[in-house]
Amino acid sequence: MIRYFVTRLLRSALTIALVVTFAFIVLRLSGDPATIILGPEAPPEAIEAFRHNWGLDRPVLVQYVEYFHAILRGDLGISMRDGRSAIELVGERIPATLALTIPALLLQLAIGIPAGVYAALHQGKGFDRAVMVTAVLGFAVPSFVLALALVLVFSVNLGWLPSGGRDSWMHAILPIITLGLGGAAALARFTRSAMLEVLGRPFIRTASAKGLPWAAVVRGHALPNAAIPTVTLVGFLVGSLIAGAVVVESVFSWPGVGRLLVVAVSNRDLAVVQCLLLLVAASMVTSNLIVDFLYGVLDPRLRQGARAGA
């Protein structure tokens, strides 16, 4: 087990390092921040002075080494726009994003898992067909289309909910629904497939043949085994929530890290963009790392494989 967990930790650290490297290279190739921040009409002397002050005139390899060393020290840079710490700017936006992503994840779990289990237990019936149709729509409809549709119905036509901002808890309803519905549909479909696969295995028939009540068979045998593959999807859903927040926060003018990322990219604010990408990568890697740990706890075959590999 220790070897299994240590291997996952090392892989996670390598993934974050690769993301940091990729982001650093792409940002340096996407345009000169000095020209974008100062404007194309700025005198060459001002542009050169700006590049020198921010170390942009040094070789890229030197910039990368210094940046990586700064990360290891916990220094994520200074915003080129207002001179504040990048981590401070990002930290101010994290509560707003968590106010959307955490309820959206809970909504996905509350809808997706029960719907998938119930659909599997009633395969071929009306509810099962409804779940499958909803899941297909959830995959097909982009989040920004769903967001605009919700605004059109509930804000413009009905006037029940505000269309943007963060002045009250009612402003969070439409963004949470937008983030939650797509993931709930995916989770329902995946849970249904996992349940159907487990329900067709011999040990389920054996448990039923022993005279156990069907509800006990489902609770004690089907659900625990179906939970193992479902945990994987939950890890991906956490990552998709973070990525989806970029679009949803922009549509609803929600002052979170997603909207900050859009603004920082358009302004070529390198430190802020790099800090945000590092945060997103760390969040996604951490969620998948937790999934790997849960796999090791839930599935004894992985522990046996780890011992055999040792």
PDB file of C-alpha atoms in Angstrom:
ATOM      1  CA  MET A   1       0.000   0.000   0.000  1.00  0.00           C
ATOM      2  CA  ILE A   2       2.789   2.429   0.839  1.00  0.00           C
ATOM      3  CA  ARG A   3       4.504   1.792  -2.497  1.00  0.00           C
ATOM      4  CA  TYR A   4       1.171   2.256  -4.275  1.00  0.00           C
ATOM      5  CA  PHE A   5       0.522   5.621  -2.625  1.00  0.00           C
ATOM      6  CA  VAL A   6       4.110   6.867  -3.023  1.00  0.00           C
ATOM      7  CA  THR A   7       4.017   6.033  -6.740  1.00  0.00           C
ATOM      8  CA  ARG A   8       0.810   8.061  -7.156  1.00  0.00           C
ATOM      9  CA  LEU A   9       2.322  10.983  -5.255  1.00  0.00           C
ATOM     10  CA  LEU A  10       5.385  11.024  -7.491  1.00  0.00           C
ATOM     11  CA  ARG A  11       3.256  10.873 -10.617  1.00  0.00           C
ATOM     12  CA  SER A  12       1.125  13.758  -9.346  1.00  0.00           C
ATOM     13  CA  ALA A  13       4.206  15.882  -8.647  1.00  0.00           C
ATOM     14  CA  LEU A  14       5.555  15.144 -12.142  1.00  0.00           C
ATOM     15  CA  THR A  15       2.197  16.085 -13.694  1.00  0.00           C
ATOM     16  CA  ILE A  16       2.146  19.457 -11.919  1.00  0.00           C
ATOM     17  CA  ALA A  17       5.743  20.128 -13.009  1.00  0.00           C
ATOM     18  CA  LEU A  18       4.838  19.379 -16.634  1.00  0.00           C
ATOM     19  CA  VAL A  19       1.799  21.654 -16.464  1.00  0.00           C
ATOM     20  CA  VAL A  20       3.903  24.479 -15.037  1.00  0.00           C
ATOM     21  CA  THR A  21       6.471  24.011 -17.807  1.00  0.00           C
ATOM     22  CA  PHE A  22       3.848  23.888 -20.553  1.00  0.00           C
ATOM     23  CA  ALA A  23       2.091  26.997 -19.248  1.00  0.00           C
ATOM     24  CA  PHE A  24       5.376  28.891 -19.000  1.00  0.00           C
ATOM     25  CA  ILE A  25       6.335  28.087 -22.604  1.00  0.00           C
ATOM     26  CA  VAL A  26       2.921  28.784 -24.119  1.00  0.00           C
ATOM     27  CA  LEU A  27       2.569  32.125 -22.346  1.00  0.00           C
ATOM     28  CA  ARG A  28       5.981  33.236 -23.609  1.00  0.00           C
ATOM     29  CA  LEU A  29       4.979  32.326 -27.157  1.00  0.00           C
ATOM     30  CA  SER A  30       1.551  34.007 -27.029  1.00  0.00           C
ATOM     31  CA  GLY A  31       2.739  37.609 -27.252  1.00  0.00           C
ATOM     32  CA  ASP A  32       4.796  40.302 -25.570  1.00  0.00           C
ATOM     33  CA  PRO A  33       3.130  41.474 -22.325  1.00  0.00           C
ATOM     34  CA  ALA A  34       4.941  44.811 -22.534  1.00  0.00           C
ATOM     35  CA  THR A  35       3.270  45.708 -25.839  1.00  0.00           C
ATOM     36  CA  ILE A  36      -0.166  44.565 -24.667  1.00  0.00           C
ATOM     37  CA  ILE A  37      -0.050  46.261 -21.259  1.00  0.00           C
ATOM     38  CA  LEU A  38       1.585  49.535 -22.371  1.00  0.00           C
ATOM     39  CA  GLY A  39      -0.206  49.632 -25.727  1.00  0.00           C
ATOM     40  CA  PRO A  40       1.138  49.552 -29.296  1.00  0.00           C
ATOM     41  CA  GLU A  41       1.724  53.314 -29.280  1.00  0.00           C
ATOM     42  CA  ALA A  42       4.103  53.225 -26.304  1.00  0.00           C
ATOM     43  CA  PRO A  43       7.641  54.461 -27.108  1.00  0.00           C
ATOM     44  CA  PRO A  44      10.288  51.751 -27.579  1.00  0.00           C
ATOM     45  CA  GLU A  45      12.193  53.034 -24.552  1.00  0.00           C
ATOM     46  CA  ALA A  46       9.184  52.455 -22.295  1.00  0.00           C
ATOM     47  CA  ILE A  47       8.659  48.965 -23.690  1.00  0.00           C
ATOM     48  CA  GLU A  48      12.307  48.057 -23.171  1.00  0.00           C
ATOM     49  CA  ALA A  49      12.260  49.466 -19.641  1.00  0.00           C
ATOM     50  CA  PHE A  50       9.127  47.450 -18.848  1.00  0.00           C
ATOM     51  CA  ARG A  51      10.640  44.244 -20.203  1.00  0.00           C
ATOM     52  CA  HIS A  52      13.839  44.854 -18.237  1.00  0.00           C
ATOM     53  CA  ASN A  53      11.996  45.565 -14.978  1.00  0.00           C
ATOM     54  CA  TRP A  54      10.038  42.304 -15.248  1.00  0.00           C
ATOM     55  CA  GLY A  55      12.991  40.238 -16.456  1.00  0.00           C
ATOM     56  CA  LEU A  56      11.441  39.574 -19.873  1.00  0.00           C
ATOM     57  CA  ASP A  57      14.648  40.537 -21.677  1.00  0.00           C
ATOM     58  CA  ARG A  58      16.583  37.630 -20.190  1.00  0.00           C
ATOM     59  CA  PRO A  59      16.907  34.251 -21.946  1.00  0.00           C
ATOM     60  CA  VAL A  60      13.805  32.082 -21.657  1.00  0.00           C
ATOM     61  CA  LEU A  61      15.738  29.270 -19.989  1.00  0.00           C
ATOM     62  CA  VAL A  62      16.972  31.654 -17.297  1.00  0.00           C
ATOM     63  CA  GLN A  63      13.428  32.939 -16.757  1.00  0.00           C
ATOM     64  CA  TYR A  64      12.158  29.367 -16.453  1.00  0.00           C
ATOM     65  CA  VAL A  65      14.785  28.320 -13.906  1.00  0.00           C
ATOM     66  CA  GLU A  66      14.145  31.419 -11.806  1.00  0.00           C
ATOM     67  CA  TYR A  67      10.385  30.899 -12.032  1.00  0.00           C
ATOM     68  CA  PHE A  68      10.657  27.266 -10.959  1.00  0.00           C
ATOM     69  CA  HIS A  69      12.897  28.187  -8.037  1.00  0.00           C
ATOM     70  CA  ALA A  70      10.411  30.887  -7.022  1.00  0.00           C
ATOM     71  CA  ILE A  71       7.575  28.337  -7.001  1.00  0.00           C
ATOM     72  CA  LEU A  72       9.572  26.060  -4.736  1.00  0.00           C
ATOM     73  CA  ARG A  73       9.993  29.020  -2.364  1.00  0.00           C
ATOM     74  CA  GLY A  74       6.258  29.724  -2.462  1.00  0.00           C
ATOM     75  CA  ASP A  75       6.667  32.889  -4.535  1.00  0.00           C
ATOM     76  CA  LEU A  76       4.153  32.878  -7.406  1.00  0.00           C
ATOM     77  CA  GLY A  77       5.044  36.306  -8.740  1.00  0.00           C
ATOM     78  CA  ILE A  78       3.608  39.817  -8.912  1.00  0.00           C
ATOM     79  CA  SER A  79       0.794  41.014 -11.148  1.00  0.00           C
ATOM     80  CA  MET A  80       2.042  43.217 -13.969  1.00  0.00           C
ATOM     81  CA  ARG A  81      -1.233  45.133 -13.916  1.00  0.00           C
ATOM     82  CA  ASP A  82      -1.484  46.389 -10.336  1.00  0.00           C
ATOM     83  CA  GLY A  83       1.738  45.277  -8.646  1.00  0.00           C
ATOM     84  CA  ARG A  84       0.024  43.014  -6.122  1.00  0.00           C
ATOM     85  CA  SER A  85       0.958  39.445  -5.325  1.00  0.00           C
ATOM     86  CA  ALA A  86      -0.560  36.980  -7.773  1.00  0.00           C
ATOM     87  CA  ILE A  87      -1.499  34.553  -5.010  1.00  0.00           C
ATOM     88  CA  GLU A  88      -3.230  37.410  -3.177  1.00  0.00           C
ATOM     89  CA  LEU A  89      -5.331  38.268  -6.232  1.00  0.00           C
ATOM     90  CA  VAL A  90      -6.233  34.629  -6.775  1.00  0.00           C
ATOM     91  CA  GLY A  91      -6.951  34.049  -3.090  1.00  0.00           C
ATOM     92  CA  GLU A  92      -9.531  36.840  -3.137  1.00  0.00           C
ATOM     93  CA  ARG A  93     -11.465  35.021  -5.872  1.00  0.00           C
ATOM     94  CA  ILE A  94     -11.301  31.464  -4.511  1.00  0.00           C
ATOM     95  CA  PRO A  95     -14.258  31.815  -2.064  1.00  0.00           C
ATOM     96  CA  ALA A  96     -16.523  32.977  -4.894  1.00  0.00           C
ATOM     97  CA  THR A  97     -15.595  29.989  -7.044  1.00  0.00           C
ATOM     98  CA  LEU A  98     -15.996  27.544  -4.167  1.00  0.00           C
ATOM     99  CA  ALA A  99     -19.444  29.024  -3.554  1.00  0.00           C
ATOM    100  CA  LEU A 100     -20.382  27.653  -6.979  1.00  0.00           C
ATOM    101  CA  THR A 101     -18.323  24.504  -7.389  1.00  0.00           C
ATOM    102  CA  ILE A 102     -19.032  22.869  -4.011  1.00  0.00           C
ATOM    103  CA  PRO A 103     -22.857  23.160  -4.275  1.00  0.00           C
ATOM    104  CA  ALA A 104     -22.627  22.114  -7.936  1.00  0.00           C
ATOM    105  CA  LEU A 105     -20.691  18.976  -6.987  1.00  0.00           C
ATOM    106  CA  LEU A 106     -23.194  18.168  -4.246  1.00  0.00           C
ATOM    107  CA  LEU A 107     -25.987  18.669  -6.793  1.00  0.00           C
ATOM    108  CA  GLN A 108     -24.298  16.261  -9.178  1.00  0.00           C
ATOM    109  CA  LEU A 109     -23.934  13.614  -6.490  1.00  0.00           C
ATOM    110  CA  ALA A 110     -27.467  14.114  -5.145  1.00  0.00           C
ATOM    111  CA  ILE A 111     -29.042  13.753  -8.590  1.00  0.00           C
ATOM    112  CA  GLY A 112     -26.658  11.592 -10.589  1.00  0.00           C
ATOM    113  CA  ILE A 113     -26.012   8.631  -8.270  1.00  0.00           C
ATOM    114  CA  PRO A 114     -29.615   7.984  -7.127  1.00  0.00           C
ATOM    115  CA  ALA A 115     -30.928   8.462 -10.678  1.00  0.00           C
ATOM    116  CA  GLY A 116     -28.349   6.059 -12.104  1.00  0.00           C
ATOM    117  CA  VAL A 117     -29.023   3.409  -9.462  1.00  0.00           C
ATOM    118  CA  TYR A 118     -32.793   3.667  -9.848  1.00  0.00           C
ATOM    119  CA  ALA A 119     -32.529   3.527 -13.646  1.00  0.00           C
ATOM    120  CA  ALA A 120     -30.378   0.379 -13.464  1.00  0.00           C
ATOM    121  CA  LEU A 121     -32.840  -1.301 -11.115  1.00  0.00           C
ATOM    122  CA  HIS A 122     -35.683  -0.450 -13.532  1.00  0.00           C
ATOM    123  CA  GLN A 123     -33.877  -1.120 -16.807  1.00  0.00           C
ATOM    124  CA  GLY A 124     -35.987  -0.620 -19.913  1.00  0.00           C
ATOM    125  CA  LYS A 125     -38.774   1.249 -18.137  1.00  0.00           C
ATOM    126  CA  GLY A 126     -39.838   4.849 -18.537  1.00  0.00           C
ATOM    127  CA  PHE A 127     -37.555   6.339 -15.913  1.00  0.00           C
ATOM    128  CA  ASP A 128     -34.573   4.498 -17.361  1.00  0.00           C
ATOM    129  CA  ARG A 129     -35.285   5.889 -20.827  1.00  0.00           C
ATOM    130  CA  ALA A 130     -35.696   9.382 -19.392  1.00  0.00           C
ATOM    131  CA  VAL A 131     -32.319   9.125 -17.645  1.00  0.00           C
ATOM    132  CA  MET A 132     -30.610   8.023 -20.859  1.00  0.00           C
ATOM    133  CA  VAL A 133     -32.179  10.840 -22.899  1.00  0.00           C
ATOM    134  CA  THR A 134     -31.226  13.400 -20.249  1.00  0.00           C
ATOM    135  CA  ALA A 135     -27.675  12.047 -20.127  1.00  0.00           C
ATOM    136  CA  VAL A 136     -27.311  12.401 -23.888  1.00  0.00           C
ATOM    137  CA  LEU A 137     -28.585  15.975 -23.726  1.00  0.00           C
ATOM    138  CA  GLY A 138     -26.213  16.687 -20.850  1.00  0.00           C
ATOM    139  CA  PHE A 139     -23.267  15.580 -22.983  1.00  0.00           C
ATOM    140  CA  ALA A 140     -24.459  17.380 -26.112  1.00  0.00           C
ATOM    141  CA  VAL A 141     -25.360  20.816 -24.740  1.00  0.00           C
ATOM    142  CA  PRO A 142     -22.334  23.057 -23.995  1.00  0.00           C
ATOM    143  CA  SER A 143     -22.332  24.828 -20.661  1.00  0.00           C
ATOM    144  CA  PHE A 144     -22.515  28.305 -22.188  1.00  0.00           C
ATOM    145  CA  VAL A 145     -25.590  27.311 -24.226  1.00  0.00           C
ATOM    146  CA  LEU A 146     -27.284  25.943 -21.109  1.00  0.00           C
ATOM    147  CA  ALA A 147     -26.329  29.084 -19.196  1.00  0.00           C
ATOM    148  CA  LEU A 148     -27.818  31.377 -21.840  1.00  0.00           C
ATOM    149  CA  ALA A 149     -30.963  29.242 -22.019  1.00  0.00           C
ATOM    150  CA  LEU A 150     -31.430  29.442 -18.248  1.00  0.00           C
ATOM    151  CA  VAL A 151     -30.943  33.212 -18.321  1.00  0.00           C
ATOM    152  CA  LEU A 152     -33.458  33.552 -21.146  1.00  0.00           C
ATOM    153  CA  VAL A 153     -36.108  31.486 -19.329  1.00  0.00           C
ATOM    154  CA  PHE A 154     -35.683  32.360 -15.655  1.00  0.00           C
ATOM    155  CA  SER A 155     -34.279  35.900 -15.876  1.00  0.00           C
ATOM    156  CA  VAL A 156     -35.611  37.449 -19.075  1.00  0.00           C
ATOM    157  CA  ASN A 157     -38.971  35.735 -19.561  1.00  0.00           C
ATOM    158  CA  LEU A 158     -40.025  34.818 -16.024  1.00  0.00           C
ATOM    159  CA  GLY A 159     -37.998  37.359 -14.065  1.00  0.00           C
ATOM    160  CA  TRP A 160     -37.553  34.963 -11.167  1.00  0.00           C
ATOM    161  CA  LEU A 161     -33.762  35.055 -10.838  1.00  0.00           C
ATOM    162  CA  PRO A 162     -31.020  37.608 -11.543  1.00  0.00           C
ATOM    163  CA  SER A 163     -28.944  37.089 -14.661  1.00  0.00           C
ATOM    164  CA  GLY A 164     -25.543  37.982 -13.213  1.00  0.00           C
ATOM    165  CA  GLY A 165     -23.478  39.378 -10.377  1.00  0.00           C
ATOM    166  CA  ARG A 166     -22.978  38.250  -6.781  1.00  0.00           C
ATOM    167  CA  ASP A 167     -25.178  40.504  -4.672  1.00  0.00           C
ATOM    168  CA  SER A 168     -27.220  37.763  -2.956  1.00  0.00           C
ATOM    169  CA  TRP A 169     -27.595  33.986  -2.742  1.00  0.00           C
ATOM    170  CA  MET A 170     -30.155  34.116  -5.557  1.00  0.00           C
ATOM    171  CA  HIS A 171     -27.396  35.167  -7.962  1.00  0.00           C
ATOM    172  CA  ALA A 172     -25.721  31.789  -7.385  1.00  0.00           C
ATOM    173  CA  ILE A 173     -28.714  29.613  -8.329  1.00  0.00           C
ATOM    174  CA  LEU A 174     -28.379  29.722 -12.118  1.00  0.00           C
ATOM    175  CA  PRO A 175     -24.562  29.272 -12.146  1.00  0.00           C
ATOM    176  CA  ILE A 176     -24.840  26.299  -9.769  1.00  0.00           C
ATOM    177  CA  ILE A 177     -27.541  24.684 -11.892  1.00  0.00           C
ATOM    178  CA  THR A 178     -25.478  25.247 -15.028  1.00  0.00           C
ATOM    179  CA  LEU A 179     -22.397  23.648 -13.491  1.00  0.00           C
ATOM    180  CA  GLY A 180     -24.321  20.825 -11.854  1.00  0.00           C
ATOM    181  CA  LEU A 181     -26.734  19.536 -14.492  1.00  0.00           C
ATOM    182  CA  GLY A 182     -24.203  18.363 -17.062  1.00  0.00           C
ATOM    183  CA  GLY A 183     -22.149  16.476 -14.493  1.00  0.00           C
ATOM    184  CA  ALA A 184     -25.280  14.993 -12.929  1.00  0.00           C
ATOM    185  CA  ALA A 185     -26.344  13.596 -16.309  1.00  0.00           C
ATOM    186  CA  ALA A 186     -22.903  12.074 -16.890  1.00  0.00           C
ATOM    187  CA  LEU A 187     -22.798  10.613 -13.398  1.00  0.00           C
ATOM    188  CA  ALA A 188     -26.289   9.121 -13.767  1.00  0.00           C
ATOM    189  CA  ARG A 189     -25.357   7.399 -17.004  1.00  0.00           C
ATOM    190  CA  PHE A 190     -22.067   6.092 -15.663  1.00  0.00           C
ATOM    191  CA  THR A 191     -23.622   4.888 -12.409  1.00  0.00           C
ATOM    192  CA  ARG A 192     -26.331   3.111 -14.366  1.00  0.00           C
ATOM    193  CA  SER A 193     -23.753   1.290 -16.496  1.00  0.00           C
ATOM    194  CA  ALA A 194     -21.700   0.328 -13.443  1.00  0.00           C
ATOM    195  CA  MET A 195     -24.767  -0.984 -11.638  1.00  0.00           C
ATOM    196  CA  LEU A 196     -25.941  -3.003 -14.627  1.00  0.00           C
ATOM    197  CA  GLU A 197     -22.499  -4.572 -14.967  1.00  0.00           C
ATOM    198  CA  VAL A 198     -22.432  -5.534 -11.288  1.00  0.00           C
ATOM    199  CA  LEU A 199     -26.016  -6.802 -11.273  1.00  0.00           C
ATOM    200  CA  GLY A 200     -25.127  -9.254 -14.042  1.00  0.00           C
ATOM    201  CA  ARG A 201     -22.256 -10.868 -12.147  1.00  0.00           C
ATOM    202  CA  PRO A 202     -22.486 -14.358 -10.624  1.00  0.00           C
ATOM    203  CA  PHE A 203     -22.040 -13.262  -6.999  1.00  0.00           C
ATOM    204  CA  ILE A 204     -25.262 -11.221  -7.244  1.00  0.00           C
ATOM    205  CA  ARG A 205     -27.169 -14.299  -8.403  1.00  0.00           C
ATOM    206  CA  THR A 206     -25.519 -16.326  -5.639  1.00  0.00           C
ATOM    207  CA  ALA A 207     -26.531 -13.808  -2.986  1.00  0.00           C
ATOM    208  CA  SER A 208     -30.099 -13.864  -4.293  1.00  0.00           C
ATOM    209  CA  ALA A 209     -30.123 -17.673  -4.379  1.00  0.00           C
ATOM    210  CA  LYS A 210     -29.187 -17.747  -0.706  1.00  0.00           C
ATOM    211  CA  GLY A 211     -32.481 -16.083   0.076  1.00  0.00           C
ATOM    212  CA  LEU A 212     -31.262 -12.578   0.849  1.00  0.00           C
ATOM    213  CA  PRO A 213     -33.854  -9.852   0.258  1.00  0.00           C
ATOM    214  CA  TRP A 214     -33.276  -7.974  -2.989  1.00  0.00           C
ATOM    215  CA  ALA A 215     -32.820  -4.690  -1.126  1.00  0.00           C
ATOM    216  CA  ALA A 216     -30.076  -6.280   0.996  1.00  0.00           C
ATOM    217  CA  VAL A 217     -28.370  -7.650  -2.119  1.00  0.00           C
ATOM    218  CA  VAL A 218     -28.382  -4.207  -3.706  1.00  0.00           C
ATOM    219  CA  ARG A 219     -27.131  -2.414  -0.577  1.00  0.00           C
ATOM    220  CA  GLY A 220     -24.594  -4.992   0.540  1.00  0.00           C
ATOM    221  CA  HIS A 221     -23.203  -6.285  -2.760  1.00  0.00           C
ATOM    222  CA  ALA A 222     -24.216  -4.249  -5.806  1.00  0.00           C
ATOM    223  CA  LEU A 223     -23.711  -0.706  -4.545  1.00  0.00           C
ATOM    224  CA  PRO A 224     -20.232  -1.195  -2.983  1.00  0.00           C
ATOM    225  CA  ASN A 225     -18.907  -2.844  -6.153  1.00  0.00           C
ATOM    226  CA  ALA A 226     -20.513  -0.281  -8.458  1.00  0.00           C
ATOM    227  CA  ALA A 227     -18.981   2.514  -6.345  1.00  0.00           C
ATOM    228  CA  ILE A 228     -15.444   1.552  -7.379  1.00  0.00           C
ATOM    229  CA  PRO A 229     -15.631   2.710 -11.034  1.00  0.00           C
ATOM    230  CA  THR A 230     -18.006   5.552 -10.133  1.00  0.00           C
ATOM    231  CA  VAL A 231     -15.361   7.097  -7.866  1.00  0.00           C
ATOM    232  CA  THR A 232     -13.193   7.627 -10.955  1.00  0.00           C
ATOM    233  CA  LEU A 233     -15.834   9.729 -12.660  1.00  0.00           C
ATOM    234  CA  VAL A 234     -16.326  11.836  -9.544  1.00  0.00           C
ATOM    235  CA  GLY A 235     -12.643  12.762  -9.710  1.00  0.00           C
ATOM    236  CA  PHE A 236     -13.049  13.872 -13.320  1.00  0.00           C
ATOM    237  CA  LEU A 237     -16.173  15.829 -12.422  1.00  0.00           C
ATOM    238  CA  VAL A 238     -14.200  17.881  -9.893  1.00  0.00           C
ATOM    239  CA  GLY A 239     -11.769  18.815 -12.659  1.00  0.00           C
ATOM    240  CA  SER A 240     -14.577  19.611 -15.082  1.00  0.00           C
ATOM    241  CA  LEU A 241     -16.189  21.899 -12.508  1.00  0.00           C
ATOM    242  CA  ILE A 242     -13.007  23.945 -12.280  1.00  0.00           C
ATOM    243  CA  ALA A 243     -12.718  24.143 -16.065  1.00  0.00           C
ATOM    244  CA  GLY A 244     -16.426  24.879 -16.468  1.00  0.00           C
ATOM    245  CA  ALA A 245     -16.216  27.718 -13.976  1.00  0.00           C
ATOM    246  CA  VAL A 246     -14.225  29.713 -16.545  1.00  0.00           C
ATOM    247  CA  VAL A 247     -17.193  29.764 -18.936  1.00  0.00           C
ATOM    248  CA  VAL A 248     -19.977  29.955 -16.363  1.00  0.00           C
ATOM    249  CA  GLU A 249     -18.408  32.773 -14.358  1.00  0.00           C
ATOM    250  CA  SER A 250     -17.930  34.773 -17.539  1.00  0.00           C
ATOM    251  CA  VAL A 251     -21.548  34.307 -18.632  1.00  0.00           C
ATOM    252  CA  PHE A 252     -22.982  35.206 -15.227  1.00  0.00           C
ATOM    253  CA  SER A 253     -20.384  37.899 -14.373  1.00  0.00           C
ATOM    254  CA  TRP A 254     -19.441  35.938 -11.274  1.00  0.00           C
ATOM    255  CA  PRO A 255     -16.242  37.317  -9.652  1.00  0.00           C
ATOM    256  CA  GLY A 256     -14.387  34.022  -9.268  1.00  0.00           C
ATOM    257  CA  VAL A 257     -11.074  32.587 -10.420  1.00  0.00           C
ATOM    258  CA  GLY A 258     -12.548  31.562 -13.772  1.00  0.00           C
ATOM    259  CA  ARG A 259     -13.410  35.104 -14.695  1.00  0.00           C
ATOM    260  CA  LEU A 260     -10.063  36.306 -13.358  1.00  0.00           C
ATOM    261  CA  LEU A 261      -8.331  33.817 -15.656  1.00  0.00           C
ATOM    262  CA  VAL A 262     -10.118  35.195 -18.717  1.00  0.00           C
ATOM    263  CA  VAL A 263      -9.152  38.764 -17.803  1.00  0.00           C
ATOM    264  CA  ALA A 264      -5.550  37.836 -16.977  1.00  0.00           C
ATOM    265  CA  VAL A 265      -5.102  35.962 -20.258  1.00  0.00           C
ATOM    266  CA  SER A 266      -6.459  38.871 -22.300  1.00  0.00           C
ATOM    267  CA  ASN A 267      -4.095  41.233 -20.440  1.00  0.00           C
ATOM    268  CA  ARG A 268      -1.116  38.830 -20.649  1.00  0.00           C
ATOM    269  CA  ASP A 269      -0.669  39.170 -16.896  1.00  0.00           C
ATOM    270  CA  LEU A 270       1.836  36.312 -16.764  1.00  0.00           C
ATOM    271  CA  ALA A 271       2.142  35.856 -13.011  1.00  0.00           C
ATOM    272  CA  VAL A 272      -1.617  35.744 -12.464  1.00  0.00           C
ATOM    273  CA  VAL A 273      -2.205  33.333 -15.376  1.00  0.00           C
ATOM    274  CA  GLN A 274       0.601  31.047 -14.222  1.00  0.00           C
ATOM    275  CA  CYS A 275      -0.709  31.118 -10.654  1.00  0.00           C
ATOM    276  CA  LEU A 276      -4.231  30.243 -11.828  1.00  0.00           C
ATOM    277  CA  LEU A 277      -3.053  27.423 -14.070  1.00  0.00           C
ATOM    278  CA  LEU A 278      -0.963  26.031 -11.236  1.00  0.00           C
ATOM    279  CA  LEU A 279      -4.004  26.200  -8.963  1.00  0.00           C
ATOM    280  CA  VAL A 280      -6.227  24.437 -11.514  1.00  0.00           C
ATOM    281  CA  ALA A 281      -3.614  21.763 -12.174  1.00  0.00           C
ATOM    282  CA  ALA A 282      -3.049  21.186  -8.464  1.00  0.00           C
ATOM    283  CA  SER A 283      -6.797  20.919  -7.854  1.00  0.00           C
ATOM    284  CA  MET A 284      -7.315  18.400 -10.652  1.00  0.00           C
ATOM    285  CA  VAL A 285      -4.251  16.366  -9.702  1.00  0.00           C
ATOM    286  CA  THR A 286      -5.302  16.364  -6.051  1.00  0.00           C
ATOM    287  CA  SER A 287      -8.795  15.172  -6.909  1.00  0.00           C
ATOM    288  CA  ASN A 288      -7.412  12.348  -9.031  1.00  0.00           C
ATOM    289  CA  LEU A 289      -4.895  11.528  -6.308  1.00  0.00           C
ATOM    290  CA  ILE A 290      -7.747  11.200  -3.829  1.00  0.00           C
ATOM    291  CA  VAL A 291      -9.502   8.922  -6.315  1.00  0.00           C
ATOM    292  CA  ASP A 292      -6.380   6.745  -6.537  1.00  0.00           C
ATOM    293  CA  PHE A 293      -6.237   6.528  -2.751  1.00  0.00           C
ATOM    294  CA  LEU A 294      -9.909   5.584  -2.572  1.00  0.00           C
ATOM    295  CA  TYR A 295      -9.286   2.972  -5.239  1.00  0.00           C
ATOM    296  CA  GLY A 296      -6.577   1.463  -3.087  1.00  0.00           C
ATOM    297  CA  VAL A 297      -8.971   1.351  -0.148  1.00  0.00           C
ATOM    298  CA  LEU A 298     -12.058   0.113  -2.012  1.00  0.00           C
ATOM    299  CA  ASP A 299     -10.445  -2.361  -4.400  1.00  0.00           C
ATOM    300  CA  PRO A 300      -8.288  -5.033  -2.694  1.00  0.00           C
ATOM    301  CA  ARG A 301      -7.010  -6.173  -6.114  1.00  0.00           C
ATOM    302  CA  LEU A 302      -4.941  -3.001  -6.419  1.00  0.00           C
ATOM    303  CA  ARG A 303      -3.311  -3.646  -3.063  1.00  0.00           C
ATOM    304  CA  GLN A 304      -2.530  -7.219  -4.090  1.00  0.00           C
ATOM    305  CA  GLY A 305      -1.092  -5.951  -7.366  1.00  0.00           C
ATOM    306  CA  ALA A 306       1.065  -3.453  -5.499  1.00  0.00           C
ATOM    307  CA  ARG A 307       2.405  -6.203  -3.242  1.00  0.00           C
ATOM    308  CA  ALA A 308       3.038  -8.473  -6.228  1.00  0.00           C
ATOM    309  CA  GLY A 309       4.935  -5.666  -7.985  1.00  0.00           C
ATOM    310  CA  ALA A 310       7.062  -5.182  -4.912  1.00  0.00           C
TER     311      ALA A 310
END
